[in-house]
Coordinates of C-alpha atoms and ligand atoms in Angstrom, one line a residue:
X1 CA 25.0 41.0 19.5
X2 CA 25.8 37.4 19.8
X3 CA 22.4 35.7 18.8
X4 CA 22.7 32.1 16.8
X5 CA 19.7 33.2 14.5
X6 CA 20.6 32.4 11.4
X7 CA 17.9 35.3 10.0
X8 CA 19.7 37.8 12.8
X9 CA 18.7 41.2 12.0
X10 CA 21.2 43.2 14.5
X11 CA 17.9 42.9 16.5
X12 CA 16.8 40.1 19.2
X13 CA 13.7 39.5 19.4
X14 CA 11.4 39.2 22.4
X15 CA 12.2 36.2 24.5
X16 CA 8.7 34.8 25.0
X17 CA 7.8 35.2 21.4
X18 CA 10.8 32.8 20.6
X19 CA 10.2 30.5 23.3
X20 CA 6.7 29.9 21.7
X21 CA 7.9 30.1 18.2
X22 CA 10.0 27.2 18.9
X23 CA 8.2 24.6 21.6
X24 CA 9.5 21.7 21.7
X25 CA 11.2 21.4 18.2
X26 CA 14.8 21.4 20.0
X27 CA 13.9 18.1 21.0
X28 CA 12.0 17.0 18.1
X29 CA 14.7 17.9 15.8
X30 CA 17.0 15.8 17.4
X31 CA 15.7 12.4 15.5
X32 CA 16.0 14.6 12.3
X33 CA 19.6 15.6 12.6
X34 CA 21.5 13.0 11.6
X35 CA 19.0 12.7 7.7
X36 CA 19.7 17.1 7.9
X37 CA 23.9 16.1 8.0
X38 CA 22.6 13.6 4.8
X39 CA 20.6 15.9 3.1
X40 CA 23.6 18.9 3.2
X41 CA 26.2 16.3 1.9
X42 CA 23.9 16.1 -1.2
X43 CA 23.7 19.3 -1.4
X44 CA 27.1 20.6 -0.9
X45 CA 27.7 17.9 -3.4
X46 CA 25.4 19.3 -6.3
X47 CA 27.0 22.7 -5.4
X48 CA 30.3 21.8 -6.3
X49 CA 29.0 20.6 -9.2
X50 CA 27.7 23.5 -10.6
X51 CA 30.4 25.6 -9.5
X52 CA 29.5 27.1 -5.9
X53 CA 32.0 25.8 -4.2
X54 CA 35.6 25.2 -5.1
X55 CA 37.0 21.6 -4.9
X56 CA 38.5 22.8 -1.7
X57 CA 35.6 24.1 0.2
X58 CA 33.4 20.5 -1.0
X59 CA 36.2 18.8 1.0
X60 CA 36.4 21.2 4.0
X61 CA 32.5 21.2 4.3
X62 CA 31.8 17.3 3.8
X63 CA 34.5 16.9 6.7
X64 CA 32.6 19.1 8.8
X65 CA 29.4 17.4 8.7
X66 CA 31.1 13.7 8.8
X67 CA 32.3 15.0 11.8
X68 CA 28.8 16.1 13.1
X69 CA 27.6 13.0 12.0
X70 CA 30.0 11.3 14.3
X71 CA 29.0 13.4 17.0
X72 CA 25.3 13.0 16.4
X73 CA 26.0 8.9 16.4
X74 CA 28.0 9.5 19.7
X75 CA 25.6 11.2 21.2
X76 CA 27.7 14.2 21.4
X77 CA 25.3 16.6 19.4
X78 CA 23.2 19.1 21.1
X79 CA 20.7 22.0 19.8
X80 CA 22.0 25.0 21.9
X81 CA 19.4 27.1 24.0
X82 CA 18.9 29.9 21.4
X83 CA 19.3 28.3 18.4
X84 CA 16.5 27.7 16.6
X85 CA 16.4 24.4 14.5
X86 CA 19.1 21.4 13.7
X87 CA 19.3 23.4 10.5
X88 CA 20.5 26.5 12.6
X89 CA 22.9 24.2 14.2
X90 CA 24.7 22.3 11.8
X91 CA 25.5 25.6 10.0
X92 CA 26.1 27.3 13.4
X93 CA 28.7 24.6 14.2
X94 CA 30.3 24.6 10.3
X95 CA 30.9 28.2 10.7
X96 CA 32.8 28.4 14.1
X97 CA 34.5 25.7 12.5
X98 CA 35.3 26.2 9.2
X99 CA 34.9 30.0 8.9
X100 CA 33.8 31.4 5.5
X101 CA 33.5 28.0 4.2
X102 CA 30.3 27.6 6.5
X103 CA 28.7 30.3 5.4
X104 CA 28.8 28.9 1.8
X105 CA 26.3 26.0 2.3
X106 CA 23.0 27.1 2.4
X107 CA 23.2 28.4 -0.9
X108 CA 20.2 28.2 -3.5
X109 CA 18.5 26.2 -0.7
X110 CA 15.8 27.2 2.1
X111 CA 15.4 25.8 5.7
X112 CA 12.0 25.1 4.4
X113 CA 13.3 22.1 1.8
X114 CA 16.0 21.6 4.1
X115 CA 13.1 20.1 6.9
X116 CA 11.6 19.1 3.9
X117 CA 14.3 16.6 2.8
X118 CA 14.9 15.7 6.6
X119 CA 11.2 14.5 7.0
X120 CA 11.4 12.9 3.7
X121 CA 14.3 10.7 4.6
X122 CA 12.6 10.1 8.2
X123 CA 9.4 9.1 7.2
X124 CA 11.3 6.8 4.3
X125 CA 13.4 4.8 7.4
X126 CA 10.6 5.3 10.1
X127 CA 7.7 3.4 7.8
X128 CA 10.2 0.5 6.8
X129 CA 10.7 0.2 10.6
X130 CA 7.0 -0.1 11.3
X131 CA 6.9 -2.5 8.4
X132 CA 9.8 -4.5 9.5
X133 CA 7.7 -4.6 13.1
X134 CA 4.4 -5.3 11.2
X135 CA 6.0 -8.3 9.6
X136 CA 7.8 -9.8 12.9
X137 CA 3.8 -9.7 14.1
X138 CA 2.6 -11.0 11.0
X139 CA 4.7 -13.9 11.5
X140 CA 3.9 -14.7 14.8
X141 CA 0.2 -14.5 14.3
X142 CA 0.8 -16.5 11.3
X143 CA 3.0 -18.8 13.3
X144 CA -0.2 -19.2 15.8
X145 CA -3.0 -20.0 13.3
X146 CA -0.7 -22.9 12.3
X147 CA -0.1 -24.4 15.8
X148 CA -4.1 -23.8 17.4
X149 CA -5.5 -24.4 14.1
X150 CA -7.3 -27.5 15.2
X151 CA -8.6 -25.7 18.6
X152 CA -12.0 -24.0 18.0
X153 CA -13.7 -21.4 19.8
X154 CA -17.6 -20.0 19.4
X155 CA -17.8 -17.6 16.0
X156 CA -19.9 -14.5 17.5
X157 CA -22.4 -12.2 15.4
X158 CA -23.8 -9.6 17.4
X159 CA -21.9 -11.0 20.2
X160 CA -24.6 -13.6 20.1
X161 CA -23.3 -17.6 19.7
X162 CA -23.0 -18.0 16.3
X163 CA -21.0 -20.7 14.1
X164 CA -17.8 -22.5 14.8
X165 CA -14.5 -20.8 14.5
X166 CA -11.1 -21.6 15.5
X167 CA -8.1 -20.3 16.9
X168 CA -6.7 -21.2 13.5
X169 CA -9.1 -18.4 12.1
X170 CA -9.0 -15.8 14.7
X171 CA -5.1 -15.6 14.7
X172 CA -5.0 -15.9 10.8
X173 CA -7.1 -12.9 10.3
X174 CA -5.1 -10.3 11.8
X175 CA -2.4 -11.7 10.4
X176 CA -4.3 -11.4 6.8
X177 CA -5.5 -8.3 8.2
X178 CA -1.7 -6.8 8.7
X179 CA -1.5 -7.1 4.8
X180 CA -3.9 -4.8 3.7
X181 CA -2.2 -2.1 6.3
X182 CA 1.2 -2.9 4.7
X183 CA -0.2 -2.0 1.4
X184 CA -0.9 1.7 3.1
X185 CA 2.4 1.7 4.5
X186 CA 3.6 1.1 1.3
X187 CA 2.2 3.6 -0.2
X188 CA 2.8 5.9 2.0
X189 CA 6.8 5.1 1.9
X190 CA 6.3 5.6 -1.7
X191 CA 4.7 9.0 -1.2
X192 CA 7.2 10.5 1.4
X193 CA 10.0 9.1 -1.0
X194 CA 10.3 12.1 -3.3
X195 CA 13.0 14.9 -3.0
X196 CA 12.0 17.5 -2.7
X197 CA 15.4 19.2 -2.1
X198 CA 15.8 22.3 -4.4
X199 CA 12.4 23.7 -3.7
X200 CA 13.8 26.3 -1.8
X201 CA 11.3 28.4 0.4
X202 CA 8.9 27.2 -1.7
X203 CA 9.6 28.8 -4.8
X204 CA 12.7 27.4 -6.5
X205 CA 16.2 29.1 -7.0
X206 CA 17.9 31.4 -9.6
X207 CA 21.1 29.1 -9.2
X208 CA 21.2 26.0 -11.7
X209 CA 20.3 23.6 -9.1
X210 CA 20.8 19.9 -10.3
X211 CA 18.2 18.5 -8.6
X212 CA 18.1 15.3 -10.3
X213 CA 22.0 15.2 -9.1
X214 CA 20.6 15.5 -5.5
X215 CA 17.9 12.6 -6.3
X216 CA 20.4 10.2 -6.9
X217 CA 22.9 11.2 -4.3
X218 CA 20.0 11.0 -1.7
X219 CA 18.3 7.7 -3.1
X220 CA 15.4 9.1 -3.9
X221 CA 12.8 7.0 -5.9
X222 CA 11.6 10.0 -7.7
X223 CA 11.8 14.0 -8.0
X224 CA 9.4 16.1 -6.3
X225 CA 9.6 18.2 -9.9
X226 CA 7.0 21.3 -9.1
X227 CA 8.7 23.4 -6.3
X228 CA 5.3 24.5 -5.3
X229 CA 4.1 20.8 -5.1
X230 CA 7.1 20.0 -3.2
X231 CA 6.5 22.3 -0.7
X232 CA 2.4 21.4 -0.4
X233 CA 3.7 18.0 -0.2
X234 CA 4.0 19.2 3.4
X235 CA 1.7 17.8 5.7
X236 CA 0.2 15.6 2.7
X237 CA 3.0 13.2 3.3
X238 CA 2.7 13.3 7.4
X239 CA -1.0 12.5 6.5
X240 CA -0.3 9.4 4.0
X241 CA 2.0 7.9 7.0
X242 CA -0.4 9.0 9.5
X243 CA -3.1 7.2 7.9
X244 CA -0.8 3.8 7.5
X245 CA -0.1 4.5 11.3
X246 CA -3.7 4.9 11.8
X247 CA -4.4 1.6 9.7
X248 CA -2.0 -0.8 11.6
X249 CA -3.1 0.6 15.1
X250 CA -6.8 -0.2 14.1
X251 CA -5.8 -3.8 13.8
X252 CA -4.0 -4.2 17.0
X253 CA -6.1 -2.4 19.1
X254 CA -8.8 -4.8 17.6
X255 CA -6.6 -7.7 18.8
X256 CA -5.8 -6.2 21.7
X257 CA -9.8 -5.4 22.4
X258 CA -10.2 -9.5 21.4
X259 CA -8.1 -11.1 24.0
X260 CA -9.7 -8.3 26.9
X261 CA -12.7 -10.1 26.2
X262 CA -11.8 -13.3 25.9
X263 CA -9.6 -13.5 28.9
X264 CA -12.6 -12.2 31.2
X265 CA -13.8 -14.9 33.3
X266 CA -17.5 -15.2 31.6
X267 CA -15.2 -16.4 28.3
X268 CA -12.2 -18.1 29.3
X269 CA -10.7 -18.9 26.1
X270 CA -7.4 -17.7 26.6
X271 CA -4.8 -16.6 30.0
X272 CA -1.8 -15.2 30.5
X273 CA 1.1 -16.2 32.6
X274 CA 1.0 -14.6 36.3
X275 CA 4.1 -12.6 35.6
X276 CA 2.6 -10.9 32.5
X277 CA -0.5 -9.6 34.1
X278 CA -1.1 -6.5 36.6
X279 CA -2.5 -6.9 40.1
X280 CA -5.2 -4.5 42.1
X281 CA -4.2 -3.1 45.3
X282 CA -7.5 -3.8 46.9
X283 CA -8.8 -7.1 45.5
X284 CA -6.2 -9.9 46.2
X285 CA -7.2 -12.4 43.6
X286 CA -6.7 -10.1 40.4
X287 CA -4.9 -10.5 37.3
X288 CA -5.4 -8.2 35.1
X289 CA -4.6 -7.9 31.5
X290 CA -3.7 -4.3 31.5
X291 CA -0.9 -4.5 28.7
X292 CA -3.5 -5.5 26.4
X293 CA -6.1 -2.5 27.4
X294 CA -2.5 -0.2 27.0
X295 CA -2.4 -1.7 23.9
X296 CA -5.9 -1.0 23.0
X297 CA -6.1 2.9 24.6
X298 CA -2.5 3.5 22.4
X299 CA -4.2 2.6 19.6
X300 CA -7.4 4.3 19.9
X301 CA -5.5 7.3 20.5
X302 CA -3.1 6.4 17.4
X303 CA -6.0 6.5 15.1
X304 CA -6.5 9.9 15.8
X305 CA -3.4 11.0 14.1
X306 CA -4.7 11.5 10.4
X307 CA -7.5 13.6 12.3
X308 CA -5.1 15.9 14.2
X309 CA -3.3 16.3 10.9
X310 CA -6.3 16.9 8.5
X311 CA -7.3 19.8 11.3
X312 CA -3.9 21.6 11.3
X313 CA -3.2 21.5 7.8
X314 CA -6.6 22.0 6.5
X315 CA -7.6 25.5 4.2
X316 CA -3.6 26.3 5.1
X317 CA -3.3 28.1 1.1
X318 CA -0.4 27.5 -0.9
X319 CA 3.4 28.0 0.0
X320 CA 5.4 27.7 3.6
X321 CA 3.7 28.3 6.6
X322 CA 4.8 27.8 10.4
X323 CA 1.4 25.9 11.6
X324 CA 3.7 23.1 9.4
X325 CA 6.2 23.0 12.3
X326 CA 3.4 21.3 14.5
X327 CA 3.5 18.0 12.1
X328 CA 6.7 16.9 14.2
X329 CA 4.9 17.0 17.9
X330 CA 1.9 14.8 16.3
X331 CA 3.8 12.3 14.2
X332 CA 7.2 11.8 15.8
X333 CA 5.6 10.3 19.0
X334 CA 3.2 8.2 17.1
X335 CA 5.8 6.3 15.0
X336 CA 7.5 5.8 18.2
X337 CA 4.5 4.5 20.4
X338 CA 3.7 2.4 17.3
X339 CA 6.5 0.6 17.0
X340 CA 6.6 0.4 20.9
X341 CA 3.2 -1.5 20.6
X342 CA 3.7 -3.7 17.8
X343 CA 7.1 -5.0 19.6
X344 CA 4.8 -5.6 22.9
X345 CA 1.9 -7.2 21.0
X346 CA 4.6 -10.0 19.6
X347 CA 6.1 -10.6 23.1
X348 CA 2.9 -11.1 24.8
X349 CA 0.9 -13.1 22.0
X350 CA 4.2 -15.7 22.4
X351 CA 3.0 -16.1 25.5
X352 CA -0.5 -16.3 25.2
X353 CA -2.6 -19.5 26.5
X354 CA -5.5 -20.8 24.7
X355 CA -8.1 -23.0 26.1
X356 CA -8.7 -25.8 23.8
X357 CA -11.8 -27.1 25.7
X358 CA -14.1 -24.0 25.5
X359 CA -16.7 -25.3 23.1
X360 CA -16.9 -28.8 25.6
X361 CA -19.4 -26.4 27.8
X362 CA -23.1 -27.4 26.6
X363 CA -24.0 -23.4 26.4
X364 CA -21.9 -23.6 23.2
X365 CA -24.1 -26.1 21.4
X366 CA -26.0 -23.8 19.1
X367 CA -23.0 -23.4 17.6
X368 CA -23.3 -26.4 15.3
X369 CA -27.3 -26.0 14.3
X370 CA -25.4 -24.7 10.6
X371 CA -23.7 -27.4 10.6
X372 CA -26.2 -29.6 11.0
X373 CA -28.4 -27.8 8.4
X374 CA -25.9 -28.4 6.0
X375 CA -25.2 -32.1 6.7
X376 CA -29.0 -32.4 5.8
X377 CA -29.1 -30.5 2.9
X378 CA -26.3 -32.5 1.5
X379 CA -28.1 -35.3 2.3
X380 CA -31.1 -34.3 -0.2
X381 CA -33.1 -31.9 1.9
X382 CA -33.7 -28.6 0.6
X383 CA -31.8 -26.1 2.5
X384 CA -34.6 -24.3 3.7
X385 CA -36.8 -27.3 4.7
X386 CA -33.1 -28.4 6.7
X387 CA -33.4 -25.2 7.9
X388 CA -36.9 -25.4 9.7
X389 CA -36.1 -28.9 11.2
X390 CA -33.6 -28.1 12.9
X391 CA -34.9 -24.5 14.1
X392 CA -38.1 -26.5 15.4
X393 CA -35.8 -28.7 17.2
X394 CA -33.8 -26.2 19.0
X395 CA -37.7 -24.2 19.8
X396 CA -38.9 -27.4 21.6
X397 CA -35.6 -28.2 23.7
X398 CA -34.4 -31.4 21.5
X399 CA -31.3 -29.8 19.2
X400 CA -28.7 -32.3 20.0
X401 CA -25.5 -31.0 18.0
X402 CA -23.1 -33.5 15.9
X403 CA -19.9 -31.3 17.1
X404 CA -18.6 -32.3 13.5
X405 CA -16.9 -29.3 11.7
X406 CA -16.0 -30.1 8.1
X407 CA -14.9 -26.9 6.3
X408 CA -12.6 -27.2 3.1
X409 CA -12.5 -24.0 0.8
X410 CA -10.1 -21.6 0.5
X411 CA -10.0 -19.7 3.7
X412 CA -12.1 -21.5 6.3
X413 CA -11.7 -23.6 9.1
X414 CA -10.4 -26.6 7.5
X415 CA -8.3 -24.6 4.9
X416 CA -6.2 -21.3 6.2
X417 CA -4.2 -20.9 3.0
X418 CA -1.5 -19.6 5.2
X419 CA 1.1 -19.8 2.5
X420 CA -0.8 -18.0 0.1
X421 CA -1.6 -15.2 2.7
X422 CA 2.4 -15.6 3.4
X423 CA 2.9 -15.2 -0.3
X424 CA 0.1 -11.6 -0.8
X425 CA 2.7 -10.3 2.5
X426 CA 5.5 -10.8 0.6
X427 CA 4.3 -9.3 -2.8
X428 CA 3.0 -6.1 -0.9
X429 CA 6.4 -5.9 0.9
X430 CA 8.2 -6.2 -2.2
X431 CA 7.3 -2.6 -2.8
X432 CA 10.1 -1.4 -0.6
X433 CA 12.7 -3.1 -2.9
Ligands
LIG13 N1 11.3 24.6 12.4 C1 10.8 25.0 11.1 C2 9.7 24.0 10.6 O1 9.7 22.9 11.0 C3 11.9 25.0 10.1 C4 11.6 25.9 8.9 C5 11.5 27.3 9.3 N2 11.3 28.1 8.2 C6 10.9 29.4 8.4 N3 10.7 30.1 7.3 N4 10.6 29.9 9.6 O2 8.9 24.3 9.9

């Protein structure tokens, strides 16, 4: 019998049933190895401690896994065909290597708060990641509202000419936008920062785990203190980061949705350089803006996440169960693609052109009958007396517009408050301190 399983039986089981059992975790566990080499320091740590390992076997064992950790920052790890997990293989590897001292580590723990702990500290560094990206584009956009603020452009309800708005605006309110998804990233860093290390299958341990020891070794904000809840927490922290994912993807593909309109021909407000846009194979003259609609179909399909989620993990009853193995395939590629998009929707809104002639065209002049309202009111007439003049005068053919735009509170036209949006991105990031 030479099978890696670590639950071997002295049978093997059917080959098909293992190849389906396992799908694609080989490769999946690959970005959780080198937090599943953290996670067993810790623990072989707080088993010393409480007397399950000699002095001795501590320092044989935390050798063997710096050494894995070397090889998995080399490159130089690999999850063999036939074994299982990374958990499988880290312990596979300690044993050929160390012998009897290998066989040691796993216990009072389960390989169901070992992936536990492994997600944990994933999740942790993936979100601050995203957030890291989130505030590199919140910066730029930021950095945009500043430099076009004086450019307007038509303000659209119903897609119908509305009121004047500006470039200042427009690039200002996904940047303000971005905050309100930190806050959900936030929150969902603070969610998927528990340890749950301890739990076990699900259950606990009859050994004197210190589990606060762990907590601190581990960095840990807090204990995940019920064993049960630690193990639920399963799938309720893929969902909290799924619906921060979901969040920050719902503002770019917005964005991305904004400049596929606006760079159609019947708008015009903004272009991109020749070199960033995509050609047709049968119409000579095209230019097409397919990063941005990329952008926008990633991010549609990113929004589905917390969805995909809620479905697998729904009426699942209390404790382990192998459905939970599926989080991985949903949310590993999303953080990925995430990231991937927010990196690409700073590179190409640096290059972005914007048109600061658009509301010269006479088929924008409605946009300023508010404005002219208002002048009037503050002139004496009551606003809805204003109101009819002006409406009669557009119904007859003789609304000639002022083209003056004076906006001054907090948050219009005339007055971005970009450092105090600046200042609401910093408090929500200072969460992660
Ligand atoms: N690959 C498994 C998972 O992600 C590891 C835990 C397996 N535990 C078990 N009892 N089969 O869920």
């Amino acid at each position: 019998m030479n099978s890696t399983k670590l639950w071997d039986k002295g049978f093997e089981p059917d080959k098909m049933i293992e190849e389906y059992t396992v799908g694609d975790d080989r490769a999946l566990d690959m970005r959780l190895a080198r937090y599943d080499v953290e996670g067993s320091l810790a623990h072989i740590a707080m088993l010393h401690s409480i007397g399950l390992l000699t002095a001795d076997e501590l320092a044989l064992l935390t050798d063997g896994l710096r050494q894995i950790a070397t090889e998995i920052e080399a490159g130089e790890f690999e999850i063999e065909p036939g074994t299982e997990d990374v958990h499988s293989q880290v312990e596979l590897l300690l044993t050929r290597r160390l012998g009897d001292a290998g066989k040691k580590i796993h216990s009072g723990r389960s390989r169901n708060d070992q992936v536990l702990v492994d997600l944990k500290l994933f999740l942790r560094d993936e979100l601050r990641q995203i957030a890291d990206d989130v505030r590199t584009l919140f910066d730029r956009l930021q950095e945009l509202s500043e430099r076009y603020r004086e450019v307007l452009m038509p303000g659209y309800t119903h897609l119908q000419i509305a009121m004047p708005s500006s470039f200042g605006l427009w690039f200002g309110a996904y940047a303000e936008t971005l905050v309100d998804d930190m806050r959900l990233l936030t929150a969902a860093w603070h969610i998927a920062n528990q340890n749950p290390l301890g739990s076990a299958a699900g259950y606990g341990s009859s050994f004197p785990l210190d589990r606060t020891m762990t907590t601190r070794l581990l960095g840990f904000e807090e204990l995940h203190y019920n064993v049960v809840a630690a193990q639920m927490s399963r799938g309720k922290s893929e969902r909290a980061a799924a619906a921060a994912i979901a969040a920050v993807a719902a503002t770019v593909g917005r964005l991305a949705m904004d400049v596929c309109l606006m760079m159609s021909q019947n708008f015009g407000f903004v272009s991109l350089p020749d070199e960033l846009t995509t050609g047709s194979s049968i119409m000579p003259h095209k230019k097409n803006p397919d990063v941005f609609e990329i952008m926008r179909g990633r991010c549609n399909r990113l929004q589905s996440i917390p969805n995909e989620i809620a479905l697998l993990t729904t009426n699942l009853p209390v404790g382990y169960h192998r459905d939970l193995q599926l989080l991985k395939d949903i949310l590993f590629p999303a953080t990925s693609e995430l990231r991937r998009t927010l990196r690409m929707g700073d590179f190409m809104l640096a290059h972005l052109r914007v048109n600061d002639r658009i509301l010269d065209d006479a088929k924008y002049d409605y946009l300023f009958t508010v404005e002219d309202v208002n002048r009037l009111a503050l002139q004496g007439v009551p606003f809805r007396e204003a109101y009819r003049r002006v409406g009669q005068a557009v119904q007859r053919g003789e609304y000639r517009p002022t083209r003056e735009v004076h906006h001054t509170h907090e948050g219009s036209i005339g007055n971005l408050c970009t450092d105090r949006i600046r200042r609401k991105m910093e408090r929500a990031m200072a969460e992660f301190e």
